[in-house]
Each structure stands twice: as C-alpha cells, then as structure tokens.
C-alpha cells in the first residue's frame, strides 16, 4: 500500500509543480497579442512672439497599437541598473573569464551609485538558460554572456524576455534586445609578429592554438605576416608552425605542444591563444635550467611575471572599456530593449579595449616590450615597407603601434554593425585640394597582396594588391598565409 | 578491546527513507559550517539559497533529466552491472537527434538576399540568421510532419544510446571485460566523436557556424515547448519522465524480467542454477540503460540547446556531466526506483542553490566572490554524500565494542 501511495503522491506532486510553474511563467511572460487602446492627450503650446499671447491647443487622439507591432514602446531606463555576467570558465583562470570579471569589477566600482552587479562562473552551455532565468528572478535586467557557445541560448532568452537587455560577447547573432561585442587582438598579434621576426634565429616560429576558429586563424595570420615582414628583410626563411590543442584551458596539452614545437620543429619564438600560463612557465624553465632562450608572447592577461626572462611582449585586453560604455548608455537611455539590433562593438587598438604589452605597472602604465628585448630590437635595422625609411625594428614597431592606436575614424565606426564595412577603406576620394581622406590606419596586416590556402580544402586563396580585408572577411577567415603550417597536417 | 562489525540480518526499519533525509539535513548543516569557515559565506544565505531553490522552477529541467537518468542507471545497478557510461550514451543521443533534426527532417533552400523577404514570414520556413559563406541565405523547410520528426529523433537517439551501451555489454558478457572501465572510457570516445562530427558532417552552413564548431540551429517546429519562460523544462521532457518512470517501475517490480535482474544483482548463482542465460540479462540491462540515456540526449538537444556546440574542454561537455551526477542520484535513492525522483529533486535543488548562492555573493561589495558556484554545489553535495555513506554503514552493519577479558 505504502508503495503505491508514494508513487501516486509523487506523480501528483510533479503535476502540481508543473502546472504551478506553467501558470507562474504565463503570468510573468508578456502576452504576445494584446491590443492596447491608449488615449493620448497631446498638448501643444504655441507662443506667438509678437503679442506675447499664449494659445494652447489641446488635441485628443486615440492610438491603437498592438504590442510588438511596430509602434515604438515606451522605455524608461531603470534608476538602478542591475547587471549580471555569466562566465564559461572559473574567474581564477587568469585568462578569458578573469579579464571579463576584472572589467565587471571596474565598472561596479566606478558606477557604484546606480549599478549593481553579480556574476555566475563555470556555467556550461546547457545551464545557460536556467542560469539567466534564476538571475531574472532576482531582478537583473542586463546580461553579459561571455562565451561564443552561449550565442543560441542568449538569443532564445532575448526573444522570451523582450523587456530585458542582453549582450553577447564574440558572437554574430543580434536581436532588438541583444547586442554583441568583441575586443579583437589581430593588430597586436601583428605587432608581436614584427618582434618575433626580429628575435628568431632559426626562422622557425611556433604558435599554440586552442581551436582553429576564424578568430585564431586571423591572429595566426597577422602574427605570421608581421614575422615575415621583418624576418624576410633580415634574410630569414620564416616558417610558422601551428599546433591546435583542442581546449581553451589545458595546461598539460599546451606545454606538450610547446615542447614539441621547440624539440621537433626547432622553434625559438612561440605565441599562443589559450588560457593557461603553461607556455610562459615552460619557456622560463627552459631558460633557467638549460639556458635555452625561447621567446614567448603572453596572452590576454599581463603575463610578464610568469617569465620575466622570456616574455618579449604580448596582448592585454580591457573589457571594462566596453562595459563602461554599454552600461552608461543603458543608464542614459541610449540603449533600450528595442534598438540593439545594430549594436556590435568590434574594438581594435584605437578603442583601448585591447593593448599591446605584457605587463601593467602599479601606476597604470603599460610595458609594451620587455626592457630586456628593447636593446636587441634597437640594434636591428630594417626598412619600413610603407615609406622606404630605414629604422630600427623597435622604431618600426612603435610607429605601427602609434598609427593603429590613433585611428580617429575607427572610433566612429567600430560600435555598430552597419559601419564595420567602412573600416576597411584605407582612403576615400573627397575632392577639393585634400583629394584623399584616410579612414583605416595607413598600415594594416591584411592589405594585399597575400596568398594562402584554405585550411580545410587546401584551395588557393589570393588577396589582390591594395585590397584590405574587412570585418566579414576577417570574421570568417578559414585560410592561412603560405608560410603557416599546421603540425600533423599535410 | 575489539570492534566487531557484522552485517545486519534485518535492515533498519524505514532506513530507506530516514537515511537519505537525515544525510541531507546533516550534510547541509555541516556544509554551511565548512563554507563559513573556508570563505565566510553567511550560513543564513546558504539556507536561504537552498530554500529558494527547492521551489524555484529553474531546477525543473535538471530534475527531469536526473530522474530519467537515475531510472536508466537503477536498472543495471540493480543487476550489479555498473553503467558509468551514461555520458557517452547521452552524447550519442544528442548526435543522432541532431542528425535527424538537422538533415533528415528538414531540407535547406538556398536563397539569394533579394529573395529573402519572401521566406521570412512564410509558415514552416526557418531562415538561418546569418548568410552562408557564399553570401546567400539558407532557409530550413520541414520535409516531414514535425510530430513524426520528433518521434523519429527520440527513437533514433534511443537506438544510438542502446548501441553504445551494447558494445560494453557484449564485452562484459562474453569477454568478461569490466564494464566500469569500458563504459567510462567510451564516454571520452563519444566526446571526441562528437567534436569530430561538429566540425565535420554536422557543421553548420552559415558564417556564424562554419569553422566555429557549431551545427545549424534546429527548426523551431521541432523544438520541445517550454513549460514556462521561467524554466527550461519542457512538456515533452516531463511526459517522457513520467512514462519512463512508470514503465521502469512496472518492469522492475512487477515482472519476472525485473525480478531476474534483481536476483542477478544479489545472487547470480541462483539464476545460473535455474538455467537462465545470465549473459543475456547483463547485455539487456546495459542496453535498456543506454536507450533511456539516449533519450536524454534528445531532451537536451531539442529541449534546451537546439544546436550542437563543440566541446571546448573535455571536462565540460554539453551534458555538463549530468551522466555522472545521475550515479549519485541512483545511489542516494538506495538503488530503489521509488527513491529516484526524490534524490533527483534534492540534487537538482542543490545545483540550483549553487547558482542562487553565487549570484547573491557575486554582487557583494563589487569584489569577486571567494568561491565559485561549482565549488559551492560540490561542497554541498560532497557533505551530503559523506554523511550518507557514514549513516549507511551504521544502518547496514552493527558495530559492537567488546572488551577483552583480562
């Protein structure tokens, strides 16, 4: 008897919970087909200048609008903005999630008068939606989902909650209440490549990649293009060897990949895109124990302390630049749940969201290049292929950096999806005595002529001379320049 | 002085109910002390989060999946066949559901951008959000009845999970290779196969998916319908859970087949003496388990994710390791199928408590919380499980201290 009673009780409990949840949800969800009749009183005050008499005209209008039917809905920015961040990894990874959380902490402290933040870390894709729902229940209105894998889930949630704001990092899909943002490192990888080309003695350069996604493919290409630019002038035969380790955080695999590159491919400079510090530590160990110099470029967070003898330079990200902008615009009523469809931050060096360097000093200044490396670079002379001027590699790197850093038109073009296509215009003809106006920095690594091969099919790819690859071409890049080789693939 | 430990002849009365509940209460209490000691997490906040999560609809999806998986594991566990491979079976269920949902049940129409407006509001058409690599757009059109397609997805996913478990079952039954090792290893084979498929046969065709390790998104008509916006649990998932639970209960408790399975777990010699093919029962136990786990793959794919996403780190597959958590559920239920939903409810709540607690802590003083939601959840579950183990020892064995005569 007790058996049956238990089961029956349980089935009933499930049904009750289910039904209750259904109605709770129904009552919370905005109804889809409400026809609202709004009586609007429009008062127009007209002052006639001459006589000083004031005429007041009162009109009464009846406006019938269907929710979601096109009429601009009213939106008042919340007096207290509650924003939640969702991370794919632990914030202690000192890579991707750590830097996002650093950004969150900066804005939380800066905007503390009106901003309340929280975060949930190590959220797998399959738990994204229920995590968002839990946070909605706690009253959060703004969500930053910081993993490419969250794209579909964020979109589904955005469609279900049309009065909340969603921002997805690194993705493609947008909606009227879902924007996207990304801090892109390709220019910095190019600058790192210039240094790599000067530092390598063997001409063989290594690259440890988490996955060969378009983002990493363009990093690797930019890095390889930089290395070749300097290396070729110095008579080196630059070859870049890439190992894909298949994980964003796997210190063992990263270390093994670096060991393979050094021992089997005679590599003496390594760059990487993955979230551990294993490669920095490996190179430092090699230097201390075997007196072998393998230069590395630290990735994402300032990595100089992990290898002060081996870190040449690196890439640093500052998500707070983007977060501060987005949240202020939400507070000011610029971003609403009805106009995010075109909001797509693609932040390059000019924005400050990314930085060329490997360390941030306590006083806030950035170490662009390890002081140990600077004299080496100053002693190597090259020709700037843009101007034909002779200069040291150090000077070349810093000039390129300054140029990319101060691309004034990019500030106007980098935060909307519709303006990205103008970012690959090097110069436009405007007539008059100026004739040309420059939009992109004068130098970009992805200006043709370039030739390469598709990493899947092997088909030849050519970029004609003078053509600059733009946002879409870079975001779908699936080809390598000719001197990049994938280890273990013919 | 000696300790004498003897197994109790008669189990404790109501032990099956009292022990899990007592271990949860004591475990949570100990966990709050530990959390306070380690990270100064206010105990009231912990109790609040747990209390809140017991009634929060967000845990319903985990509850549904854990119940189904708990049932899936109880069946072989009752026969002393240890299926540690639910993860791999779910993964194959996901892959095959995706195969049906993304290739068999729909066809793709390639449309030029100028023709696109015609398709955007056409019923039964699902325009993939970004263009393909060539610049044209792709539209998914149903090529079969959506109800039939969902049924097909479930059937094929069940078969896929069953086949994956069958391999280990045959190796155990005929080659005497320990199924604990094989099922566990095969999980990882499944993960890597999944990644291969996401980058290969099922790779998406639009620029937002191609090269990123994503499949196309499932046609909205083939998606399970959520019970409410507040939860990711679906009507289909709940219906499957109830059906599977009732059928499994009936088979395990009311049929000769179920009886034989249970005897296989306690005394296989009896079965052999009765002339029953024990190998057949070992294989069947694992296959049935795999089939049910495969269905969870469909629930995950068509009910929550709608698309296959590459595995970035092998420790965080799209199943979020629920196949392993289900082992915990089946043990908490004392291998009694009636206890599975209760254990699943408690474990799902504890997971939800981790999320609730972390989001409460994350905002404190703008700093970073001392402890992650994952860690919180596992501290809670770990203490519950440790208490459970200790209590079970006392329940199953009587321990006597005997003073030796001088």
Short mmCIF file of C-alpha atoms in Angstrom, two decimals, chain B residues 111-122:
data_model
loop_
_atom_site.label_atom_id
_atom_site.label_comp_id
_atom_site.label_asym_id
_atom_site.label_seq_id
_atom_site.Cartn_x
_atom_site.Cartn_y
_atom_site.Cartn_z
CA UNK B 111 18.02 31.85 -51.20
CA UNK B 112 19.64 34.99 -52.55
CA UNK B 113 19.43 38.02 -50.23
CA UNK B 114 16.93 39.71 -52.55
CA UNK B 115 14.50 36.77 -52.34
CA UNK B 116 14.84 36.52 -48.58
CA UNK B 117 11.84 38.71 -47.58
CA UNK B 118 9.53 36.21 -49.30
CA UNK B 119 10.66 33.48 -46.95
CA UNK B 120 10.89 35.34 -43.66
CA UNK B 121 7.17 35.21 -42.93
CA UNK B 122 6.31 32.04 -44.78
#
